[in-house]
Amino acid sequence: MSANHSAILSITEELERLRKENADLSNQVKRLTWAERRMIESQEQLDQQIQIYRQINEMGQQLHACLWQLDAHTEIFRLTVLFVIYELNFERCLLLRYESDTQSYRAEAWDGYYQEAEEEALKQLVLGIDTPPLPQFHQELECLIAEVNHSQADLKALGETLGMDEYFLFALKCSTELPQFLVAIGNTAATAKHHTRVQPNSELMVVLNTLLSQISAAINQASLYAQVHARAEELQTTLHELQHAQANLIQSEKMSALGNLIAGVAHEINNPIGFLLGNLQPARDHTNDLLKLIDLYQQQCPNPSPSLQAALGEIDLEYLREDLPKLIDSMKLGIDRILGISTSLRTFSRADQDHAVPFNLHDGIDSTILILKHRLKANSSRPEIAVGLLYGELPVVNCFPGQINQVFMNLLANAIDALEESNVGRSLEDLQAHPNRIEIETWVDETASRVVVSIRDNGVGMPEAVRSRIFDHLFTTKAVGKGTGLGLAIAQQIVEETHAGHLCCLSQPGAGTEFQIQLPLL
Amino acid sequence: MATQAGVGISHHRNVVQAGQEAARKALAAAGVETPDFVFLFSSLGYDQQALVQSVRAATGHCPLSGCSGQGIITQNEADESSFSVAVMVICSDTLRFQNHVSIGLKQDPAAVGSAIASQLKAQIKDDALALFLFTDGLTVNFDRLAAGIEALGISLPFLGGAAGSDVDMQHSYQYCNNQVVSDGVVATLLSGQAQIAWALNHGCIPIGCERKVTRASGNIIYEIDHRPVFEVLKEYLTETEIQTWDKTIVSFCFGLKAPTRLNTDDDFVIRYLPAKDDVAGSVTLQTEVLEGSSIWVTRRDPDRIAQGVERAAQQIKTQIGDRAPELIFQFDCYGRGKSVLGERQKLDLQKHLQQAVGSTLPWIGLYTNGEIAPVGETNSFHNYTIVLCAIA
């Protein structure tokens, strides 16, 4: 009995011990489970922090990559609002930029406002710098925080303007006293529970401040880069203008030298022509006198000696009498033609004055054709290039004739070049069947108060890629040494800048090319 | 044609654009313009009605079923943010989908079940395959709901989940065509020429000793081991954890002794505690609990979860054999997400599962407040469980 009792006691004690051990173990498991839960939570928090800093780092790289873009500020703002919404999980982000002329902030970029009325309100949003509580930013303050249950009237009113019930408002001061940008980040009360809440907890503030520092630095750098870029562009433009001016100067000098040469030649021709023209009538008179004298001799001495008769037969006096006046008339014609050429040369080469003068454009065209006549004539590889003139009734035009003649020269010489280029590979028979032709037509466009000179060739035309660039400075399709790429650029400059006219080109491959010079009727 | 299906996802914050983008991607993936049926699962940051309208407009107003979730699952994504929406479009000449909705779960789940069953009865033909159920995640008492459906002689596998609720646990949402409801159930009857397979696994282990439920009513527990339920819970939870109930219950659950009729491999069925009543001193489950039942406090075990996922994939493949799955549904407890596994391990596990079953299949799912799938012949409700369903 005693043994049994002892055994029962022993078993009971053992059971009690086991129960206690079990309870201890159970408590240990509970503690371990609790610790495990904490560990998982803190690990997850740590992972989230690492993740957010990784994203901020990536954001920094993206910001850096866009600094050199022309619209770097726009891209910085876009990246900022996207990061706030999609990575930091706030409902709304609004970036405001300071405008010094109105001393106010205007909405520059935003996201999270998906109602049309809200978008419209943001576009109209103007926040004066004295709007409460913004003056707080004039001191050292960098961030205002409006939590969901705040009771400050000015924060509430500002929140209504920003479309947020809880928000952070950060000031990006950049390099000036007044914040150049305000960044509002927050939520509406209706959906705040699905977003990161606006609370001044230290981790969130560190993340936001890190982000805002990056953005601020990016904006500053982008502004500096923009200044450098603008300066570089300015220098580039100046360089371009200098090159342009230099090229124009060279071309003008060339044309001026050519004009002087032509004027010189015309002048030199004029002197001998003067002699010829001055002596021609006396020569005709003297010849008539001599013929009259011969007639008198023949009347008074009807039977000349045999030797005289032989001499008369030899010179064929009757023919001479008949031909000599014709010969002198022919000489007169030649001299007149030389005079015409001389006049044309002087017309073409006339020096411009410092103001526009009345000018007959047809004279300019005619003289230019005359100068280029040697290029229009037939040669061993092609027949003559025909020039058709369809002149309308043009009034005189106030212009700088020397420059206008330079335009005609450039366009006609180009037309001849284009025709010669189109002749490559064509047979003489083909060229005779389909001859090269240049049509020059003029008319008055009454509706536009302009005179129009059209110069058309029936050459190969040009593709759009070439046509769109032909007025570009230094652009040429001609072989090296055959074209400078300046002629058409200068022609356009003369017509459009000097004469307020318009020079255009119409062309299609295989359909020839037409240039139209339009000059205002003043 | 057989079955063409595609899944699209969007995280756009603008609800209209999110719905359009997800639908557009789904249609493109399926290669169809006018689908026959749409499944929609969405997290809770969106205006739910606006989202449904947007998806309906983009999918030609064809029939639609779905619900809100604590997160969305598709191929290569298992997103628990508040802003993700997944759309599956289906165009098929071998499968038919018919959907119905009924509300009033909180007041009378059995009556809701009856209402659903009476709508379905005439539509159930010989080729009926399964009934997808998307229930409210806060007010459902599944046992009574299922009893209400089955009472009218409907004998089909029930698959689906309880809709995820917003963070303050006030509402969950169910979608049926244009309707967005709470406290309801959307039932989608699947019929046609196909094979349906499913697998499930919870991956929880008990903490401490067996306890007894000593006072309970319906799905509400008042006392455990003759002590007020909160007094017992304080052995496991801090005061703060009890106050922040919505966060705490993500990683805290009860295990009930599995009824022998369920014929399951696990000893426990896991129960989520969607609500507590501080005044009444009670916690609420989503199924019936009987006084005298054995009960354990359990925790999720990452190793068991990983093994369970592996096993679920294997079970699906075994069931469908050589047939290629056409659609995959994943109803996964939100307590099995990043809160217990961490984001990286969760994604690794999800990737492993999709590689095992098929990484190019139209795959849609959500993080639920409860999962529905038969165990043996019995339609059952689960918590902290993955339910994987394949239609082949």
mmCIF file of N, CA, C and O in Angstrom, chain A residues 357-430:
data_model
loop_
_atom_site.group_PDB
_atom_site.id
_atom_site.type_symbol
_atom_site.label_atom_id
_atom_site.label_comp_id
_atom_site.label_asym_id
_atom_site.label_seq_id
_atom_site.Cartn_x
_atom_site.Cartn_y
_atom_site.Cartn_z
ATOM 1 N N VAL A 357 16.814 102.766 -105.738
ATOM 2 C CA VAL A 357 16.516 103.670 -106.863
ATOM 3 C C VAL A 357 15.572 102.951 -107.824
ATOM 4 O O VAL A 357 15.528 101.730 -107.864
ATOM 5 N N PRO A 358 14.787 103.726 -108.618
ATOM 6 C CA PRO A 358 13.887 103.077 -109.583
ATOM 7 C C PRO A 358 14.687 102.296 -110.623
ATOM 8 O O PRO A 358 15.716 102.775 -111.105
ATOM 9 N N PHE A 359 14.215 101.118 -110.941
ATOM 10 C CA PHE A 359 14.969 100.245 -111.835
ATOM 11 C C PHE A 359 14.009 99.414 -112.678
ATOM 12 O O PHE A 359 13.005 98.908 -112.174
ATOM 13 N N ASN A 360 14.317 99.277 -113.945
ATOM 14 C CA ASN A 360 13.525 98.435 -114.838
ATOM 15 C C ASN A 360 14.109 97.019 -114.769
ATOM 16 O O ASN A 360 15.226 96.772 -115.242
ATOM 17 N N LEU A 361 13.363 96.137 -114.149
ATOM 18 C CA LEU A 361 13.878 94.775 -113.928
ATOM 19 C C LEU A 361 14.206 94.095 -115.251
ATOM 20 O O LEU A 361 15.140 93.286 -115.328
ATOM 21 N N HIS A 362 13.428 94.388 -116.294
ATOM 22 C CA HIS A 362 13.677 93.752 -117.596
ATOM 23 C C HIS A 362 15.061 94.115 -118.120
ATOM 24 O O HIS A 362 15.740 93.261 -118.712
ATOM 25 N N ASP A 363 15.504 95.358 -117.871
ATOM 26 C CA ASP A 363 16.856 95.744 -118.283
ATOM 27 C C ASP A 363 17.887 94.880 -117.570
ATOM 28 O O ASP A 363 18.878 94.432 -118.159
ATOM 29 N N GLY A 364 17.633 94.660 -116.259
ATOM 30 C CA GLY A 364 18.556 93.838 -115.469
ATOM 31 C C GLY A 364 18.625 92.422 -116.006
ATOM 32 O O GLY A 364 19.709 91.837 -116.145
ATOM 33 N N ILE A 365 17.447 91.868 -116.321
ATOM 34 C CA ILE A 365 17.408 90.493 -116.834
ATOM 35 C C ILE A 365 18.140 90.416 -118.173
ATOM 36 O O ILE A 365 18.963 89.523 -118.405
ATOM 37 N N ASP A 366 17.839 91.399 -119.050
ATOM 38 C CA ASP A 366 18.447 91.396 -120.388
ATOM 39 C C ASP A 366 19.965 91.488 -120.297
ATOM 40 O O ASP A 366 20.696 90.771 -120.997
ATOM 41 N N SER A 367 20.449 92.373 -119.449
ATOM 42 C CA SER A 367 21.904 92.535 -119.361
ATOM 43 C C SER A 367 22.552 91.273 -118.798
ATOM 44 O O SER A 367 23.636 90.884 -119.213
ATOM 45 N N THR A 368 21.855 90.621 -117.858
ATOM 46 C CA THR A 368 22.414 89.392 -117.282
ATOM 47 C C THR A 368 22.488 88.288 -118.339
ATOM 48 O O THR A 368 23.478 87.563 -118.432
ATOM 49 N N ILE A 369 21.420 88.208 -119.157
ATOM 50 C CA ILE A 369 21.417 87.217 -120.243
ATOM 51 C C ILE A 369 22.572 87.494 -121.206
ATOM 52 O O ILE A 369 23.263 86.566 -121.656
ATOM 53 N N LEU A 370 22.802 88.765 -121.461
ATOM 54 C CA LEU A 370 23.873 89.130 -122.383
ATOM 55 C C LEU A 370 25.227 88.681 -121.841
ATOM 56 O O LEU A 370 26.046 88.107 -122.566
ATOM 57 N N ILE A 371 25.410 88.922 -120.523
ATOM 58 C CA ILE A 371 26.677 88.510 -119.891
ATOM 59 C C ILE A 371 26.857 87.001 -119.997
ATOM 60 O O ILE A 371 27.968 86.502 -120.161
ATOM 61 N N LEU A 372 25.725 86.285 -119.863
ATOM 62 C CA LEU A 372 25.813 84.825 -119.837
ATOM 63 C C LEU A 372 25.652 84.209 -121.215
ATOM 64 O O LEU A 372 25.549 82.985 -121.342
ATOM 65 N N LYS A 373 25.618 85.033 -122.246
ATOM 66 C CA LYS A 373 25.333 84.542 -123.595
ATOM 67 C C LYS A 373 26.295 83.442 -124.024
ATOM 68 O O LYS A 373 25.907 82.465 -124.661
ATOM 69 N N HIS A 374 27.595 83.636 -123.655
ATOM 70 C CA HIS A 374 28.591 82.638 -124.072
ATOM 71 C C HIS A 374 28.283 81.280 -123.483
ATOM 72 O O HIS A 374 28.627 80.253 -124.048
ATOM 73 N N ARG A 375 27.581 81.239 -122.294
ATOM 74 C CA ARG A 375 27.261 79.957 -121.696
ATOM 75 C C ARG A 375 25.995 79.361 -122.306
ATOM 76 O O ARG A 375 25.733 78.168 -122.156
ATOM 77 N N LEU A 376 25.184 80.216 -122.939
ATOM 78 C CA LEU A 376 23.939 79.714 -123.521
ATOM 79 C C LEU A 376 24.150 79.141 -124.922
ATOM 80 O O LEU A 376 23.373 78.301 -125.382
ATOM 81 N N LYS A 377 25.246 79.573 -125.565
ATOM 82 C CA LYS A 377 25.480 79.170 -126.952
ATOM 83 C C LYS A 377 25.707 77.668 -127.070
ATOM 84 O O LYS A 377 26.103 77.017 -126.105
ATOM 85 N N ALA A 378 25.448 77.159 -128.260
ATOM 86 C CA ALA A 378 25.681 75.726 -128.511
ATOM 87 C C ALA A 378 27.171 75.425 -128.376
ATOM 88 O O ALA A 378 28.012 76.289 -128.590
ATOM 89 N N ASN A 379 27.469 74.231 -127.976
ATOM 90 C CA ASN A 379 28.865 73.792 -127.956
ATOM 91 C C ASN A 379 28.913 72.376 -128.482
ATOM 92 O O ASN A 379 27.895 71.831 -128.947
ATOM 93 N N SER A 380 30.055 71.715 -128.336
ATOM 94 C CA SER A 380 30.217 70.395 -128.953
ATOM 95 C C SER A 380 29.316 69.345 -128.327
ATOM 96 O O SER A 380 29.004 68.324 -128.962
ATOM 97 N N SER A 381 28.869 69.575 -127.094
ATOM 98 C CA SER A 381 28.080 68.524 -126.435
ATOM 99 C C SER A 381 26.588 68.818 -126.403
ATOM 100 O O SER A 381 25.795 67.972 -126.005
ATOM 101 N N ARG A 382 26.181 69.998 -126.780
ATOM 102 C CA ARG A 382 24.739 70.290 -126.752
ATOM 103 C C ARG A 382 24.385 71.443 -127.676
ATOM 104 O O ARG A 382 25.240 72.279 -127.985
ATOM 105 N N PRO A 383 23.098 71.517 -128.072
ATOM 106 C CA PRO A 383 22.641 72.679 -128.834
ATOM 107 C C PRO A 383 22.529 73.888 -127.905
ATOM 108 O O PRO A 383 22.699 73.762 -126.691
ATOM 109 N N GLU A 384 22.182 75.008 -128.498
ATOM 110 C CA GLU A 384 22.034 76.223 -127.710
ATOM 111 C C GLU A 384 20.888 76.073 -126.698
ATOM 112 O O GLU A 384 19.876 75.422 -126.970
ATOM 113 N N ILE A 385 21.076 76.700 -125.521
ATOM 114 C CA ILE A 385 19.981 76.727 -124.527
ATOM 115 C C ILE A 385 19.069 77.885 -124.890
ATOM 116 O O ILE A 385 19.509 79.045 -124.925
ATOM 117 N N ALA A 386 17.814 77.548 -125.183
ATOM 118 C CA ALA A 386 16.871 78.596 -125.589
ATOM 119 C C ALA A 386 16.389 79.356 -124.363
ATOM 120 O O ALA A 386 16.165 78.767 -123.309
ATOM 121 N N VAL A 387 16.263 80.658 -124.501
ATOM 122 C CA VAL A 387 15.735 81.471 -123.406
ATOM 123 C C VAL A 387 14.450 82.131 -123.880
ATOM 124 O O VAL A 387 14.465 82.895 -124.851
ATOM 125 N N GLY A 388 13.352 81.801 -123.227
ATOM 126 C CA GLY A 388 12.077 82.394 -123.589
ATOM 127 C C GLY A 388 11.752 83.526 -122.621
ATOM 128 O O GLY A 388 11.873 83.370 -121.413
ATOM 129 N N LEU A 389 11.377 84.665 -123.199
ATOM 130 C CA LEU A 389 11.071 85.814 -122.342
ATOM 131 C C LEU A 389 9.587 86.126 -122.432
ATOM 132 O O LEU A 389 9.066 86.411 -123.509
ATOM 133 N N LEU A 390 8.907 86.009 -121.323
ATOM 134 C CA LEU A 390 7.481 86.328 -121.277
ATOM 135 C C LEU A 390 7.314 87.507 -120.326
ATOM 136 O O LEU A 390 6.925 87.357 -119.169
ATOM 137 N N TYR A 391 7.682 88.668 -120.823
ATOM 138 C CA TYR A 391 7.660 89.847 -119.973
ATOM 139 C C TYR A 391 6.259 90.439 -119.867
ATOM 140 O O TYR A 391 5.582 90.659 -120.868
ATOM 141 N N GLY A 392 5.848 90.670 -118.634
ATOM 142 C CA GLY A 392 4.585 91.366 -118.412
ATOM 143 C C GLY A 392 4.837 92.866 -118.360
ATOM 144 O O GLY A 392 5.968 93.328 -118.521
ATOM 145 N N GLU A 393 3.754 93.612 -118.120
ATOM 146 C CA GLU A 393 3.890 95.066 -117.996
ATOM 147 C C GLU A 393 4.331 95.370 -116.574
ATOM 148 O O GLU A 393 3.532 95.367 -115.649
ATOM 149 N N LEU A 394 5.627 95.614 -116.382
ATOM 150 C CA LEU A 394 6.138 95.878 -115.035
ATOM 151 C C LEU A 394 6.411 97.351 -114.845
ATOM 152 O O LEU A 394 6.979 97.996 -115.737
ATOM 153 N N PRO A 395 6.045 97.881 -113.721
ATOM 154 C CA PRO A 395 6.468 99.245 -113.412
ATOM 155 C C PRO A 395 7.928 99.222 -112.971
ATOM 156 O O PRO A 395 8.473 98.150 -112.696
ATOM 157 N N VAL A 396 8.532 100.356 -112.898
ATOM 158 C CA VAL A 396 9.894 100.367 -112.336
ATOM 159 C C VAL A 396 9.777 100.031 -110.853
ATOM 160 O O VAL A 396 8.775 100.322 -110.211
ATOM 161 N N VAL A 397 10.817 99.401 -110.366
ATOM 162 C CA VAL A 397 10.796 98.931 -108.972
ATOM 163 C C VAL A 397 11.920 99.632 -108.223
ATOM 164 O O VAL A 397 13.047 99.717 -108.729
ATOM 165 N N ASN A 398 11.595 100.130 -107.028
ATOM 166 C CA ASN A 398 12.646 100.725 -106.204
ATOM 167 C C ASN A 398 13.493 99.622 -105.602
ATOM 168 O O ASN A 398 12.983 98.795 -104.833
ATOM 169 N N CYS A 399 14.767 99.598 -105.958
ATOM 170 C CA CYS A 399 15.617 98.524 -105.449
ATOM 171 C C CYS A 399 17.079 98.930 -105.571
ATOM 172 O O CYS A 399 17.403 100.056 -105.979
ATOM 173 N N PHE A 400 17.938 98.007 -105.171
ATOM 174 C CA PHE A 400 19.372 98.194 -105.376
ATOM 175 C C PHE A 400 19.743 97.383 -106.609
ATOM 176 O O PHE A 400 19.927 96.167 -106.524
ATOM 177 N N PRO A 401 19.839 98.015 -107.797
ATOM 178 C CA PRO A 401 19.956 97.268 -109.063
ATOM 179 C C PRO A 401 21.160 96.328 -109.100
ATOM 180 O O PRO A 401 21.058 95.221 -109.629
ATOM 181 N N GLY A 402 22.296 96.777 -108.568
ATOM 182 C CA GLY A 402 23.486 95.916 -108.614
ATOM 183 C C GLY A 402 23.223 94.601 -107.903
ATOM 184 O O GLY A 402 23.585 93.519 -108.398
ATOM 185 N N GLN A 403 22.550 94.688 -106.734
ATOM 186 C CA GLN A 403 22.274 93.469 -105.970
ATOM 187 C C GLN A 403 21.228 92.599 -106.659
ATOM 188 O O GLN A 403 21.331 91.375 -106.680
ATOM 189 N N ILE A 404 20.215 93.259 -107.224
ATOM 190 C CA ILE A 404 19.175 92.499 -107.926
ATOM 191 C C ILE A 404 19.780 91.786 -109.138
ATOM 192 O O ILE A 404 19.461 90.617 -109.424
ATOM 193 N N ASN A 405 20.689 92.471 -109.849
ATOM 194 C CA ASN A 405 21.360 91.824 -110.979
ATOM 195 C C ASN A 405 22.172 90.616 -110.514
ATOM 196 O O ASN A 405 22.271 89.603 -111.212
ATOM 197 N N GLN A 406 22.747 90.754 -109.316
ATOM 198 C CA GLN A 406 23.509 89.617 -108.761
ATOM 199 C C GLN A 406 22.583 88.416 -108.544
ATOM 200 O O GLN A 406 22.949 87.269 -108.792
ATOM 201 N N VAL A 407 21.349 88.694 -108.100
ATOM 202 C CA VAL A 407 20.370 87.622 -107.906
ATOM 203 C C VAL A 407 20.051 86.957 -109.239
ATOM 204 O O VAL A 407 20.052 85.726 -109.365
ATOM 205 N N PHE A 408 19.776 87.810 -110.289
ATOM 206 C CA PHE A 408 19.480 87.244 -111.609
ATOM 207 C C PHE A 408 20.646 86.382 -112.093
ATOM 208 O O PHE A 408 20.448 85.302 -112.643
ATOM 209 N N MET A 409 21.854 86.908 -111.889
ATOM 210 C CA MET A 409 23.048 86.181 -112.339
ATOM 211 C C MET A 409 23.130 84.815 -111.650
ATOM 212 O O MET A 409 23.363 83.792 -112.297
ATOM 213 N N ASN A 410 22.932 84.791 -110.324
ATOM 214 C CA ASN A 410 23.018 83.530 -109.572
ATOM 215 C C ASN A 410 21.977 82.530 -110.058
ATOM 216 O O ASN A 410 22.277 81.355 -110.283
ATOM 217 N N LEU A 411 20.734 83.007 -110.218
ATOM 218 C CA LEU A 411 19.656 82.085 -110.582
ATOM 219 C C LEU A 411 19.828 81.575 -112.010
ATOM 220 O O LEU A 411 19.612 80.386 -112.282
ATOM 221 N N LEU A 412 20.209 82.464 -112.940
ATOM 222 C CA LEU A 412 20.380 82.023 -114.335
ATOM 223 C C LEU A 412 21.587 81.098 -114.476
ATOM 224 O O LEU A 412 21.521 80.088 -115.188
ATOM 225 N N ALA A 413 22.685 81.432 -113.781
ATOM 226 C CA ALA A 413 23.866 80.567 -113.861
ATOM 227 C C ALA A 413 23.548 79.188 -113.279
ATOM 228 O O ALA A 413 23.956 78.154 -113.812
ATOM 229 N N ASN A 414 22.768 79.177 -112.165
ATOM 230 C CA ASN A 414 22.359 77.896 -111.578
ATOM 231 C C ASN A 414 21.491 77.109 -112.541
ATOM 232 O O ASN A 414 21.603 75.884 -112.645
ATOM 233 N N ALA A 415 20.587 77.808 -113.249
ATOM 234 C CA ALA A 415 19.708 77.119 -114.209
ATOM 235 C C ALA A 415 20.546 76.483 -115.315
ATOM 236 O O ALA A 415 20.284 75.336 -115.713
ATOM 237 N N ILE A 416 21.562 77.214 -115.798
ATOM 238 C CA ILE A 416 22.421 76.652 -116.858
ATOM 239 C C ILE A 416 23.179 75.444 -116.319
ATOM 240 O O ILE A 416 23.267 74.390 -116.972
ATOM 241 N N ASP A 417 23.703 75.575 -115.068
ATOM 242 C CA ASP A 417 24.399 74.434 -114.451
ATOM 243 C C ASP A 417 23.480 73.226 -114.364
ATOM 244 O O ASP A 417 23.879 72.093 -114.661
ATOM 245 N N ALA A 418 22.230 73.490 -113.921
ATOM 246 C CA ALA A 418 21.276 72.379 -113.743
ATOM 247 C C ALA A 418 20.978 71.712 -115.074
ATOM 248 O O ALA A 418 20.887 70.482 -115.165
ATOM 249 N N LEU A 419 20.839 72.523 -116.139
ATOM 250 C CA LEU A 419 20.545 71.952 -117.458
ATOM 251 C C LEU A 419 21.729 71.127 -117.954
ATOM 252 O O LEU A 419 21.545 70.034 -118.509
ATOM 253 N N GLU A 420 22.928 71.637 -117.747
ATOM 254 C CA GLU A 420 24.107 70.889 -118.199
ATOM 255 C C GLU A 420 24.246 69.579 -117.428
ATOM 256 O O GLU A 420 24.631 68.550 -117.985
ATOM 257 N N GLU A 421 23.876 69.639 -116.155
ATOM 258 C CA GLU A 421 23.915 68.411 -115.349
ATOM 259 C C GLU A 421 22.892 67.404 -115.863
ATOM 260 O O GLU A 421 23.146 66.208 -115.929
ATOM 261 N N SER A 422 21.725 67.927 -116.290
ATOM 262 C CA SER A 422 20.673 67.026 -116.778
ATOM 263 C C SER A 422 21.023 66.433 -118.138
ATOM 264 O O SER A 422 20.438 65.442 -118.568
ATOM 265 N N ASN A 423 21.987 67.045 -118.835
ATOM 266 C CA ASN A 423 22.355 66.558 -120.165
ATOM 267 C C ASN A 423 23.297 65.358 -120.126
ATOM 268 O O ASN A 423 23.487 64.677 -121.131
ATOM 269 N N VAL A 424 23.873 65.113 -118.934
ATOM 270 C CA VAL A 424 24.863 64.032 -118.835
ATOM 271 C C VAL A 424 24.201 62.705 -119.209
ATOM 272 O O VAL A 424 23.151 62.344 -118.680
ATOM 273 N N GLY A 425 24.800 62.017 -120.152
ATOM 274 C CA GLY A 425 24.290 60.701 -120.559
ATOM 275 C C GLY A 425 23.255 60.770 -121.669
ATOM 276 O O GLY A 425 22.782 59.735 -122.137
ATOM 277 N N ARG A 426 22.881 61.989 -122.096
ATOM 278 C CA ARG A 426 21.861 62.104 -123.159
ATOM 279 C C ARG A 426 22.562 62.296 -124.516
ATOM 280 O O ARG A 426 23.606 62.933 -124.605
ATOM 281 N N SER A 427 21.938 61.725 -125.567
ATOM 282 C CA SER A 427 22.544 61.854 -126.897
ATOM 283 C C SER A 427 22.199 63.227 -127.483
ATOM 284 O O SER A 427 21.256 63.894 -127.029
ATOM 285 N N LEU A 428 22.963 63.622 -128.505
ATOM 286 C CA LEU A 428 22.721 64.904 -129.174
ATOM 287 C C LEU A 428 21.327 64.928 -129.808
ATOM 288 O O LEU A 428 20.618 65.935 -129.756
ATOM 289 N N GLU A 429 20.922 63.746 -130.358
ATOM 290 C CA GLU A 429 19.599 63.658 -130.989
ATOM 291 C C GLU A 429 18.498 63.890 -129.950
ATOM 292 O O GLU A 429 17.515 64.606 -130.196
ATOM 293 N N ASP A 430 18.723 63.282 -128.817
ATOM 294 C CA ASP A 430 17.735 63.443 -127.740
ATOM 295 C C ASP A 430 17.670 64.903 -127.292
ATOM 296 O O ASP A 430 16.582 65.461 -127.082
#
